[in-house]
mmCIF file of the C-alpha atoms, coordinates in Angstrom:
data_MODEL
# 
_entry.id   MODEL 
# 
loop_
_atom_site.group_PDB 
_atom_site.id 
_atom_site.type_symbol 
_atom_site.label_atom_id 
_atom_site.label_alt_id 
_atom_site.label_comp_id 
_atom_site.label_asym_id 
_atom_site.label_entity_id 
_atom_site.label_seq_id 
_atom_site.pdbx_PDB_ins_code 
_atom_site.Cartn_x 
_atom_site.Cartn_y 
_atom_site.Cartn_z 
_atom_site.occupancy 
_atom_site.B_iso_or_equiv 
_atom_site.pdbx_formal_charge 
_atom_site.auth_seq_id 
_atom_site.auth_comp_id 
_atom_site.auth_asym_id 
_atom_site.auth_atom_id 
_atom_site.pdbx_PDB_model_num 
ATOM 1   C CA . MET A 1 1   ? -4.777 4.508   18.749  1.00 0.00 ? 1   MET A CA 1 
ATOM 2   C CA . LYS A 1 2   ? -4.291 3.325   15.163  1.00 0.00 ? 2   LYS A CA 1 
ATOM 3   C CA . LYS A 1 3   ? -4.590 -0.473  15.096  1.00 0.00 ? 3   LYS A CA 1 
ATOM 4   C CA . ILE A 1 4   ? -3.084 -1.200  11.671  1.00 0.00 ? 4   ILE A CA 1 
ATOM 5   C CA . ILE A 1 5   ? -0.022 0.803   10.621  1.00 0.00 ? 5   ILE A CA 1 
ATOM 6   C CA . ALA A 1 6   ? 1.528  0.519   7.151   1.00 0.00 ? 6   ALA A CA 1 
ATOM 7   C CA . VAL A 1 7   ? 5.092  1.724   6.549   1.00 0.00 ? 7   VAL A CA 1 
ATOM 8   C CA . ASP A 1 8   ? 6.334  1.885   2.957   1.00 0.00 ? 8   ASP A CA 1 
ATOM 9   C CA . GLY A 1 9   ? 9.495  3.245   1.429   1.00 0.00 ? 9   GLY A CA 1 
ATOM 10  C CA . PRO A 1 10  ? 12.618 2.477   -0.609  1.00 0.00 ? 10  PRO A CA 1 
ATOM 11  C CA . ALA A 1 11  ? 15.452 0.128   0.340   1.00 0.00 ? 11  ALA A CA 1 
ATOM 12  C CA . GLY A 1 12  ? 17.578 1.294   3.253   1.00 0.00 ? 12  GLY A CA 1 
ATOM 13  C CA . ALA A 1 13  ? 15.173 3.969   4.505   1.00 0.00 ? 13  ALA A CA 1 
ATOM 14  C CA . GLY A 1 14  ? 15.072 2.399   7.965   1.00 0.00 ? 14  GLY A CA 1 
ATOM 15  C CA . LYS A 1 15  ? 11.591 0.886   7.754   1.00 0.00 ? 15  LYS A CA 1 
ATOM 16  C CA . SER A 1 16  ? 12.444 -2.340  9.548   1.00 0.00 ? 16  SER A CA 1 
ATOM 17  C CA . THR A 1 17  ? 14.485 -0.699  12.299  1.00 0.00 ? 17  THR A CA 1 
ATOM 18  C CA . VAL A 1 18  ? 11.891 1.885   13.291  1.00 0.00 ? 18  VAL A CA 1 
ATOM 19  C CA . SER A 1 19  ? 8.927  -0.444  12.765  1.00 0.00 ? 19  SER A CA 1 
ATOM 20  C CA . LYS A 1 20  ? 10.414 -2.978  15.187  1.00 0.00 ? 20  LYS A CA 1 
ATOM 21  C CA . ILE A 1 21  ? 10.876 -0.286  17.831  1.00 0.00 ? 21  ILE A CA 1 
ATOM 22  C CA . VAL A 1 22  ? 7.407  1.190   17.321  1.00 0.00 ? 22  VAL A CA 1 
ATOM 23  C CA . ALA A 1 23  ? 5.875  -2.288  17.554  1.00 0.00 ? 23  ALA A CA 1 
ATOM 24  C CA . ALA A 1 24  ? 7.715  -2.937  20.823  1.00 0.00 ? 24  ALA A CA 1 
ATOM 25  C CA . ARG A 1 25  ? 6.632  0.415   22.297  1.00 0.00 ? 25  ARG A CA 1 
ATOM 26  C CA . LEU A 1 26  ? 2.983  -0.155  21.360  1.00 0.00 ? 26  LEU A CA 1 
ATOM 27  C CA . GLY A 1 27  ? 2.910  -3.859  22.111  1.00 0.00 ? 27  GLY A CA 1 
ATOM 28  C CA . TYR A 1 28  ? 2.056  -4.525  18.457  1.00 0.00 ? 28  TYR A CA 1 
ATOM 29  C CA . THR A 1 29  ? 3.127  -7.354  16.173  1.00 0.00 ? 29  THR A CA 1 
ATOM 30  C CA . TYR A 1 30  ? 5.788  -6.366  13.654  1.00 0.00 ? 30  TYR A CA 1 
ATOM 31  C CA . ILE A 1 31  ? 5.491  -7.901  10.181  1.00 0.00 ? 31  ILE A CA 1 
ATOM 32  C CA . ASP A 1 32  ? 8.524  -7.525  7.902   1.00 0.00 ? 32  ASP A CA 1 
ATOM 33  C CA . THR A 1 33  ? 7.159  -8.230  4.422   1.00 0.00 ? 33  THR A CA 1 
ATOM 34  C CA . GLY A 1 34  ? 10.533 -7.584  2.807   1.00 0.00 ? 34  GLY A CA 1 
ATOM 35  C CA . ALA A 1 35  ? 11.927 -10.503 4.797   1.00 0.00 ? 35  ALA A CA 1 
ATOM 36  C CA . MET A 1 36  ? 9.228  -12.702 3.300   1.00 0.00 ? 36  MET A CA 1 
ATOM 37  C CA . TYR A 1 37  ? 10.315 -11.822 -0.256  1.00 0.00 ? 37  TYR A CA 1 
ATOM 38  C CA . ARG A 1 38  ? 13.918 -12.380 0.770   1.00 0.00 ? 38  ARG A CA 1 
ATOM 39  C CA . ALA A 1 39  ? 12.939 -15.822 2.049   1.00 0.00 ? 39  ALA A CA 1 
ATOM 40  C CA . VAL A 1 40  ? 11.444 -16.684 -1.338  1.00 0.00 ? 40  VAL A CA 1 
ATOM 41  C CA . ALA A 1 41  ? 14.623 -15.464 -3.050  1.00 0.00 ? 41  ALA A CA 1 
ATOM 42  C CA . LEU A 1 42  ? 16.791 -17.494 -0.682  1.00 0.00 ? 42  LEU A CA 1 
ATOM 43  C CA . LYS A 1 43  ? 14.856 -20.674 -1.448  1.00 0.00 ? 43  LYS A CA 1 
ATOM 44  C CA . VAL A 1 44  ? 15.177 -20.027 -5.187  1.00 0.00 ? 44  VAL A CA 1 
ATOM 45  C CA . LEU A 1 45  ? 18.935 -19.528 -4.837  1.00 0.00 ? 45  LEU A CA 1 
ATOM 46  C CA . GLN A 1 46  ? 19.465 -22.560 -2.625  1.00 0.00 ? 46  GLN A CA 1 
ATOM 47  C CA . SER A 1 47  ? 17.141 -24.972 -4.421  1.00 0.00 ? 47  SER A CA 1 
ATOM 48  C CA . GLY A 1 48  ? 17.904 -24.043 -8.010  1.00 0.00 ? 48  GLY A CA 1 
ATOM 49  C CA . LYS A 1 49  ? 14.189 -24.251 -8.747  1.00 0.00 ? 49  LYS A CA 1 
ATOM 50  C CA . SER A 1 50  ? 12.023 -21.612 -10.424 1.00 0.00 ? 50  SER A CA 1 
ATOM 51  C CA . ALA A 1 51  ? 10.249 -18.954 -8.364  1.00 0.00 ? 51  ALA A CA 1 
ATOM 52  C CA . GLU A 1 52  ? 6.917  -20.480 -9.400  1.00 0.00 ? 52  GLU A CA 1 
ATOM 53  C CA . ASP A 1 53  ? 7.863  -23.962 -8.179  1.00 0.00 ? 53  ASP A CA 1 
ATOM 54  C CA . VAL A 1 54  ? 9.244  -22.549 -4.929  1.00 0.00 ? 54  VAL A CA 1 
ATOM 55  C CA . THR A 1 55  ? 6.247  -20.330 -4.161  1.00 0.00 ? 55  THR A CA 1 
ATOM 56  C CA . GLU A 1 56  ? 3.455  -22.861 -4.629  1.00 0.00 ? 56  GLU A CA 1 
ATOM 57  C CA . ASN A 1 57  ? 3.849  -24.575 -1.249  1.00 0.00 ? 57  ASN A CA 1 
ATOM 58  C CA . ILE A 1 58  ? 6.373  -22.341 0.502   1.00 0.00 ? 58  ILE A CA 1 
ATOM 59  C CA . ASP A 1 59  ? 6.264  -22.224 4.297   1.00 0.00 ? 59  ASP A CA 1 
ATOM 60  C CA . ILE A 1 60  ? 7.255  -18.821 5.725   1.00 0.00 ? 60  ILE A CA 1 
ATOM 61  C CA . LYS A 1 61  ? 6.639  -17.798 9.302   1.00 0.00 ? 61  LYS A CA 1 
ATOM 62  C CA . LEU A 1 62  ? 7.559  -14.810 11.482  1.00 0.00 ? 62  LEU A CA 1 
ATOM 63  C CA . ASP A 1 63  ? 7.626  -15.046 15.259  1.00 0.00 ? 63  ASP A CA 1 
ATOM 64  C CA . GLU A 1 64  ? 7.023  -12.349 17.888  1.00 0.00 ? 64  GLU A CA 1 
ATOM 65  C CA . ALA A 1 65  ? 10.747 -11.552 17.960  1.00 0.00 ? 65  ALA A CA 1 
ATOM 66  C CA . ALA A 1 66  ? 10.630 -10.780 14.196  1.00 0.00 ? 66  ALA A CA 1 
ATOM 67  C CA . ARG A 1 67  ? 12.718 -13.838 13.371  1.00 0.00 ? 67  ARG A CA 1 
ATOM 68  C CA . ILE A 1 68  ? 11.874 -15.427 10.039  1.00 0.00 ? 68  ILE A CA 1 
ATOM 69  C CA . PHE A 1 69  ? 11.618 -19.146 9.382   1.00 0.00 ? 69  PHE A CA 1 
ATOM 70  C CA . LEU A 1 70  ? 11.746 -20.835 5.993   1.00 0.00 ? 70  LEU A CA 1 
ATOM 71  C CA . GLU A 1 71  ? 10.440 -24.404 5.932   1.00 0.00 ? 71  GLU A CA 1 
ATOM 72  C CA . GLY A 1 72  ? 10.853 -24.493 9.710   1.00 0.00 ? 72  GLY A CA 1 
ATOM 73  C CA . ARG A 1 73  ? 14.498 -23.290 9.684   1.00 0.00 ? 73  ARG A CA 1 
ATOM 74  C CA . GLU A 1 74  ? 15.490 -19.862 10.939  1.00 0.00 ? 74  GLU A CA 1 
ATOM 75  C CA . VAL A 1 75  ? 17.008 -17.763 8.128   1.00 0.00 ? 75  VAL A CA 1 
ATOM 76  C CA . THR A 1 76  ? 16.951 -14.316 9.762   1.00 0.00 ? 76  THR A CA 1 
ATOM 77  C CA . LYS A 1 77  ? 20.644 -13.648 9.035   1.00 0.00 ? 77  LYS A CA 1 
ATOM 78  C CA . GLU A 1 78  ? 20.912 -15.592 5.785   1.00 0.00 ? 78  GLU A CA 1 
ATOM 79  C CA . ILE A 1 79  ? 18.379 -13.383 3.999   1.00 0.00 ? 79  ILE A CA 1 
ATOM 80  C CA . ARG A 1 80  ? 20.353 -10.168 4.643   1.00 0.00 ? 80  ARG A CA 1 
ATOM 81  C CA . THR A 1 81  ? 23.101 -10.621 2.049   1.00 0.00 ? 81  THR A CA 1 
ATOM 82  C CA . PRO A 1 82  ? 23.366 -8.413  -1.085  1.00 0.00 ? 82  PRO A CA 1 
ATOM 83  C CA . GLU A 1 83  ? 22.781 -11.472 -3.300  1.00 0.00 ? 83  GLU A CA 1 
ATOM 84  C CA . VAL A 1 84  ? 19.491 -12.296 -1.583  1.00 0.00 ? 84  VAL A CA 1 
ATOM 85  C CA . SER A 1 85  ? 18.529 -8.607  -1.654  1.00 0.00 ? 85  SER A CA 1 
ATOM 86  C CA . ARG A 1 86  ? 18.898 -8.558  -5.443  1.00 0.00 ? 86  ARG A CA 1 
ATOM 87  C CA . GLY A 1 87  ? 16.992 -11.825 -5.697  1.00 0.00 ? 87  GLY A CA 1 
ATOM 88  C CA . ALA A 1 88  ? 14.139 -10.435 -3.604  1.00 0.00 ? 88  ALA A CA 1 
ATOM 89  C CA . SER A 1 89  ? 13.646 -7.585  -6.057  1.00 0.00 ? 89  SER A CA 1 
ATOM 90  C CA . GLU A 1 90  ? 13.560 -10.102 -8.913  1.00 0.00 ? 90  GLU A CA 1 
ATOM 91  C CA . VAL A 1 91  ? 10.996 -12.484 -7.388  1.00 0.00 ? 91  VAL A CA 1 
ATOM 92  C CA . ALA A 1 92  ? 8.834  -9.506  -6.370  1.00 0.00 ? 92  ALA A CA 1 
ATOM 93  C CA . LYS A 1 93  ? 8.172  -8.902  -10.070 1.00 0.00 ? 93  LYS A CA 1 
ATOM 94  C CA . PHE A 1 94  ? 6.115  -12.080 -10.333 1.00 0.00 ? 94  PHE A CA 1 
ATOM 95  C CA . GLY A 1 95  ? 2.384  -11.801 -9.775  1.00 0.00 ? 95  GLY A CA 1 
ATOM 96  C CA . PHE A 1 96  ? 2.082  -15.321 -8.332  1.00 0.00 ? 96  PHE A CA 1 
ATOM 97  C CA . VAL A 1 97  ? 4.721  -14.502 -5.678  1.00 0.00 ? 97  VAL A CA 1 
ATOM 98  C CA . ARG A 1 98  ? 3.004  -11.270 -4.696  1.00 0.00 ? 98  ARG A CA 1 
ATOM 99  C CA . LYS A 1 99  ? -0.397 -12.970 -4.622  1.00 0.00 ? 99  LYS A CA 1 
ATOM 100 C CA . LYS A 1 100 ? 0.828  -15.725 -2.311  1.00 0.00 ? 100 LYS A CA 1 
ATOM 101 C CA . LEU A 1 101 ? 2.643  -13.402 0.086   1.00 0.00 ? 101 LEU A CA 1 
ATOM 102 C CA . THR A 1 102 ? -0.149 -10.809 0.087   1.00 0.00 ? 102 THR A CA 1 
ATOM 103 C CA . GLU A 1 103 ? -2.558 -13.518 1.230   1.00 0.00 ? 103 GLU A CA 1 
ATOM 104 C CA . LEU A 1 104 ? -0.214 -14.433 4.082   1.00 0.00 ? 104 LEU A CA 1 
ATOM 105 C CA . GLN A 1 105 ? 0.308  -10.782 5.027   1.00 0.00 ? 105 GLN A CA 1 
ATOM 106 C CA . ARG A 1 106 ? -3.395 -9.917  5.091   1.00 0.00 ? 106 ARG A CA 1 
ATOM 107 C CA . ALA A 1 107 ? -4.089 -12.958 7.257   1.00 0.00 ? 107 ALA A CA 1 
ATOM 108 C CA . MET A 1 108 ? -1.445 -11.740 9.711   1.00 0.00 ? 108 MET A CA 1 
ATOM 109 C CA . ALA A 1 109 ? -2.880 -8.210  9.752   1.00 0.00 ? 109 ALA A CA 1 
ATOM 110 C CA . ALA A 1 110 ? -6.441 -9.449  10.271  1.00 0.00 ? 110 ALA A CA 1 
ATOM 111 C CA . ARG A 1 111 ? -5.628 -9.979  13.939  1.00 0.00 ? 111 ARG A CA 1 
ATOM 112 C CA . GLY A 1 112 ? -5.123 -6.231  14.376  1.00 0.00 ? 112 GLY A CA 1 
ATOM 113 C CA . SER A 1 113 ? -2.562 -4.278  16.415  1.00 0.00 ? 113 SER A CA 1 
ATOM 114 C CA . VAL A 1 114 ? 0.135  -4.706  13.769  1.00 0.00 ? 114 VAL A CA 1 
ATOM 115 C CA . ILE A 1 115 ? 2.742  -2.572  12.056  1.00 0.00 ? 115 ILE A CA 1 
ATOM 116 C CA . MET A 1 116 ? 3.709  -3.868  8.633   1.00 0.00 ? 116 MET A CA 1 
ATOM 117 C CA . ASP A 1 117 ? 6.475  -2.530  6.429   1.00 0.00 ? 117 ASP A CA 1 
ATOM 118 C CA . GLY A 1 118 ? 7.308  -3.067  2.786   1.00 0.00 ? 118 GLY A CA 1 
ATOM 119 C CA . ARG A 1 119 ? 7.015  -1.466  -0.646  1.00 0.00 ? 119 ARG A CA 1 
ATOM 120 C CA . ASP A 1 120 ? 3.294  -1.661  -1.399  1.00 0.00 ? 120 ASP A CA 1 
ATOM 121 C CA . ILE A 1 121 ? 1.588  -2.069  1.964   1.00 0.00 ? 121 ILE A CA 1 
ATOM 122 C CA . GLY A 1 122 ? -0.423 1.154   1.882   1.00 0.00 ? 122 GLY A CA 1 
ATOM 123 C CA . THR A 1 123 ? -1.217 0.911   -1.818  1.00 0.00 ? 123 THR A CA 1 
ATOM 124 C CA . GLN A 1 124 ? -1.884 -2.804  -2.324  1.00 0.00 ? 124 GLN A CA 1 
ATOM 125 C CA . VAL A 1 125 ? -1.649 -5.075  0.707   1.00 0.00 ? 125 VAL A CA 1 
ATOM 126 C CA . LEU A 1 126 ? -3.471 -2.986  3.330   1.00 0.00 ? 126 LEU A CA 1 
ATOM 127 C CA . PRO A 1 127 ? -5.160 -0.122  1.466   1.00 0.00 ? 127 PRO A CA 1 
ATOM 128 C CA . ASN A 1 128 ? -7.495 0.416   4.435   1.00 0.00 ? 128 ASN A CA 1 
ATOM 129 C CA . ALA A 1 129 ? -4.721 0.695   7.050   1.00 0.00 ? 129 ALA A CA 1 
ATOM 130 C CA . ASP A 1 130 ? -5.494 3.154   9.854   1.00 0.00 ? 130 ASP A CA 1 
ATOM 131 C CA . LEU A 1 131 ? -2.176 4.954   9.423   1.00 0.00 ? 131 LEU A CA 1 
ATOM 132 C CA . LYS A 1 132 ? 0.112  5.002   6.394   1.00 0.00 ? 132 LYS A CA 1 
ATOM 133 C CA . ILE A 1 133 ? 3.708  6.244   6.502   1.00 0.00 ? 133 ILE A CA 1 
ATOM 134 C CA . PHE A 1 134 ? 6.030  6.646   3.514   1.00 0.00 ? 134 PHE A CA 1 
ATOM 135 C CA . LEU A 1 135 ? 9.530  6.622   4.985   1.00 0.00 ? 135 LEU A CA 1 
ATOM 136 C CA . THR A 1 136 ? 12.407 7.735   2.792   1.00 0.00 ? 136 THR A CA 1 
ATOM 137 C CA . ALA A 1 137 ? 15.950 9.197   2.827   1.00 0.00 ? 137 ALA A CA 1 
ATOM 138 C CA . THR A 1 138 ? 18.553 10.224  0.260   1.00 0.00 ? 138 THR A CA 1 
ATOM 139 C CA . VAL A 1 139 ? 20.412 7.550   -1.692  1.00 0.00 ? 139 VAL A CA 1 
ATOM 140 C CA . GLU A 1 140 ? 23.693 8.534   -0.015  1.00 0.00 ? 140 GLU A CA 1 
ATOM 141 C CA . GLU A 1 141 ? 22.248 8.235   3.470   1.00 0.00 ? 141 GLU A CA 1 
ATOM 142 C CA . ARG A 1 142 ? 20.601 4.912   2.719   1.00 0.00 ? 142 ARG A CA 1 
ATOM 143 C CA . ALA A 1 143 ? 23.856 3.543   1.290   1.00 0.00 ? 143 ALA A CA 1 
ATOM 144 C CA . ARG A 1 144 ? 25.751 4.737   4.385   1.00 0.00 ? 144 ARG A CA 1 
ATOM 145 C CA . ARG A 1 145 ? 23.303 2.964   6.672   1.00 0.00 ? 145 ARG A CA 1 
ATOM 146 C CA . ARG A 1 146 ? 23.460 -0.294  4.718   1.00 0.00 ? 146 ARG A CA 1 
ATOM 147 C CA . PHE A 1 147 ? 27.264 -0.109  4.639   1.00 0.00 ? 147 PHE A CA 1 
ATOM 148 C CA . LEU A 1 148 ? 27.426 0.238   8.425   1.00 0.00 ? 148 LEU A CA 1 
ATOM 149 C CA . GLU A 1 149 ? 24.846 -2.519  8.899   1.00 0.00 ? 149 GLU A CA 1 
ATOM 150 C CA . LEU A 1 150 ? 26.902 -4.987  6.845   1.00 0.00 ? 150 LEU A CA 1 
ATOM 151 C CA . LYS A 1 151 ? 30.153 -4.024  8.588   1.00 0.00 ? 151 LYS A CA 1 
ATOM 152 C CA . GLU A 1 152 ? 28.547 -4.607  11.995  1.00 0.00 ? 152 GLU A CA 1 
ATOM 153 C CA . LYS A 1 153 ? 27.604 -8.097  10.852  1.00 0.00 ? 153 LYS A CA 1 
ATOM 154 C CA . ASN A 1 154 ? 31.167 -8.714  9.607   1.00 0.00 ? 154 ASN A CA 1 
ATOM 155 C CA . LEU A 1 155 ? 29.971 -8.998  6.017   1.00 0.00 ? 155 LEU A CA 1 
ATOM 156 C CA . ALA A 1 156 ? 31.866 -7.669  2.995   1.00 0.00 ? 156 ALA A CA 1 
ATOM 157 C CA . ALA A 1 157 ? 30.821 -4.090  2.215   1.00 0.00 ? 157 ALA A CA 1 
ATOM 158 C CA . ASP A 1 158 ? 31.809 -1.541  -0.434  1.00 0.00 ? 158 ASP A CA 1 
ATOM 159 C CA . PHE A 1 159 ? 30.063 1.844   -0.172  1.00 0.00 ? 159 PHE A CA 1 
ATOM 160 C CA . GLU A 1 160 ? 30.062 2.696   -3.886  1.00 0.00 ? 160 GLU A CA 1 
ATOM 161 C CA . GLN A 1 161 ? 28.806 -0.767  -4.821  1.00 0.00 ? 161 GLN A CA 1 
ATOM 162 C CA . ILE A 1 162 ? 26.051 -0.555  -2.214  1.00 0.00 ? 162 ILE A CA 1 
ATOM 163 C CA . LYS A 1 163 ? 25.055 2.859   -3.564  1.00 0.00 ? 163 LYS A CA 1 
ATOM 164 C CA . LYS A 1 164 ? 24.831 1.483   -7.098  1.00 0.00 ? 164 LYS A CA 1 
ATOM 165 C CA . GLU A 1 165 ? 22.739 -1.451  -5.897  1.00 0.00 ? 165 GLU A CA 1 
ATOM 166 C CA . ILE A 1 166 ? 20.338 0.862   -4.064  1.00 0.00 ? 166 ILE A CA 1 
ATOM 167 C CA . ILE A 1 167 ? 19.904 3.037   -7.160  1.00 0.00 ? 167 ILE A CA 1 
ATOM 168 C CA . LEU A 1 168 ? 19.208 -0.095  -9.215  1.00 0.00 ? 168 LEU A CA 1 
ATOM 169 C CA . ARG A 1 169 ? 16.829 -1.429  -6.557  1.00 0.00 ? 169 ARG A CA 1 
ATOM 170 C CA . ASP A 1 170 ? 14.923 1.877   -6.558  1.00 0.00 ? 170 ASP A CA 1 
ATOM 171 C CA . LYS A 1 171 ? 14.595 1.722   -10.343 1.00 0.00 ? 171 LYS A CA 1 
ATOM 172 C CA . GLN A 1 172 ? 13.375 -1.887  -10.272 1.00 0.00 ? 172 GLN A CA 1 
ATOM 173 C CA . ASP A 1 173 ? 10.927 -1.259  -7.431  1.00 0.00 ? 173 ASP A CA 1 
ATOM 174 C CA . THR A 1 174 ? 9.375  1.896   -8.896  1.00 0.00 ? 174 THR A CA 1 
ATOM 175 C CA . GLU A 1 175 ? 9.216  0.705   -12.509 1.00 0.00 ? 175 GLU A CA 1 
ATOM 176 C CA . ARG A 1 176 ? 7.955  -2.867  -12.082 1.00 0.00 ? 176 ARG A CA 1 
ATOM 177 C CA . GLU A 1 177 ? 4.570  -3.533  -13.646 1.00 0.00 ? 177 GLU A CA 1 
ATOM 178 C CA . ILE A 1 178 ? 3.023  -5.248  -10.620 1.00 0.00 ? 178 ILE A CA 1 
ATOM 179 C CA . ALA A 1 179 ? 2.532  -3.219  -7.410  1.00 0.00 ? 179 ALA A CA 1 
ATOM 180 C CA . PRO A 1 180 ? 5.376  -0.732  -7.931  1.00 0.00 ? 180 PRO A CA 1 
ATOM 181 C CA . LEU A 1 181 ? 6.826  1.224   -5.021  1.00 0.00 ? 181 LEU A CA 1 
ATOM 182 C CA . ALA A 1 182 ? 4.724  4.377   -4.627  1.00 0.00 ? 182 ALA A CA 1 
ATOM 183 C CA . GLN A 1 183 ? 3.458  6.656   -1.904  1.00 0.00 ? 183 GLN A CA 1 
ATOM 184 C CA . ALA A 1 184 ? -0.230 6.096   -1.212  1.00 0.00 ? 184 ALA A CA 1 
ATOM 185 C CA . GLU A 1 185 ? -2.344 9.227   -1.658  1.00 0.00 ? 185 GLU A CA 1 
ATOM 186 C CA . ASP A 1 186 ? -3.282 9.209   2.028   1.00 0.00 ? 186 ASP A CA 1 
ATOM 187 C CA . ALA A 1 187 ? 0.193  8.328   3.326   1.00 0.00 ? 187 ALA A CA 1 
ATOM 188 C CA . ILE A 1 188 ? 2.274  10.754  5.384   1.00 0.00 ? 188 ILE A CA 1 
ATOM 189 C CA . LEU A 1 189 ? 5.730  11.442  3.921   1.00 0.00 ? 189 LEU A CA 1 
ATOM 190 C CA . LEU A 1 190 ? 8.530  11.149  6.482   1.00 0.00 ? 190 LEU A CA 1 
ATOM 191 C CA . ASP A 1 191 ? 12.091 11.947  5.337   1.00 0.00 ? 191 ASP A CA 1 
ATOM 192 C CA . SER A 1 192 ? 14.562 10.414  7.777   1.00 0.00 ? 192 SER A CA 1 
ATOM 193 C CA . THR A 1 193 ? 17.763 11.701  6.140   1.00 0.00 ? 193 THR A CA 1 
ATOM 194 C CA . ASN A 1 194 ? 18.571 14.127  8.953   1.00 0.00 ? 194 ASN A CA 1 
ATOM 195 C CA . LEU A 1 195 ? 16.672 12.372  11.737  1.00 0.00 ? 195 LEU A CA 1 
ATOM 196 C CA . THR A 1 196 ? 17.894 9.911   14.331  1.00 0.00 ? 196 THR A CA 1 
ATOM 197 C CA . ILE A 1 197 ? 16.146 6.568   14.714  1.00 0.00 ? 197 ILE A CA 1 
ATOM 198 C CA . GLU A 1 198 ? 14.588 7.789   17.954  1.00 0.00 ? 198 GLU A CA 1 
ATOM 199 C CA . GLU A 1 199 ? 13.250 10.941  16.280  1.00 0.00 ? 199 GLU A CA 1 
ATOM 200 C CA . VAL A 1 200 ? 11.588 8.878   13.535  1.00 0.00 ? 200 VAL A CA 1 
ATOM 201 C CA . VAL A 1 201 ? 10.114 6.515   16.134  1.00 0.00 ? 201 VAL A CA 1 
ATOM 202 C CA . ASP A 1 202 ? 8.746  9.423   18.180  1.00 0.00 ? 202 ASP A CA 1 
ATOM 203 C CA . LYS A 1 203 ? 7.122  10.923  15.080  1.00 0.00 ? 203 LYS A CA 1 
ATOM 204 C CA . ILE A 1 204 ? 5.382  7.666   14.152  1.00 0.00 ? 204 ILE A CA 1 
ATOM 205 C CA . LEU A 1 205 ? 4.223  7.132   17.740  1.00 0.00 ? 205 LEU A CA 1 
ATOM 206 C CA . GLU A 1 206 ? 2.802  10.636  17.738  1.00 0.00 ? 206 GLU A CA 1 
ATOM 207 C CA . LEU A 1 207 ? 0.924  9.959   14.507  1.00 0.00 ? 207 LEU A CA 1 
ATOM 208 C CA . ALA A 1 208 ? -0.308 6.596   15.812  1.00 0.00 ? 208 ALA A CA 1 
ATOM 209 C CA . GLU A 1 209 ? -1.856 8.253   18.850  1.00 0.00 ? 209 GLU A CA 1 
# 
């Protein structure tokens, strides 16, 4: 059984959803690195301070239920707004932010039996992961999923706007100078466009075994 699993891919590909399920099935710890960047963005937005000032002594923790805490306060729902999503992509451009969060992420993974998802896990954070997955889907499908997710949470949602934001997010993530989104050479490409969540989970479990 693979002890450290890295799942990378663009926004809205379903990384968090399937990683949580896989972690539960295997009894592994799930580490949502995207949530950590969102937490940084949320603190920047709420404090009015610079990303550098915010990052220096930031306190971010994830519990076994994948809830995220910022300075001891749960912000699991707060970090899922479009505004925070855009902010996360912005703060991810800074080397000092990535350095700080990469240190935290590697420390979490050092315990083993983890599945970690993000944009640069297989290429930068955990280049020696036992299994690397690059999970993707078409822009239209990813926008549809995000639209439904926001509606379920009773948040304002406009499909065309979400689609535009995903296209912009893809451009920012793939073109940034520091740790851009890319498929690791030894990662397995998994297109989830026409797959159910359960089918994606089954495929990853099969690869993990």
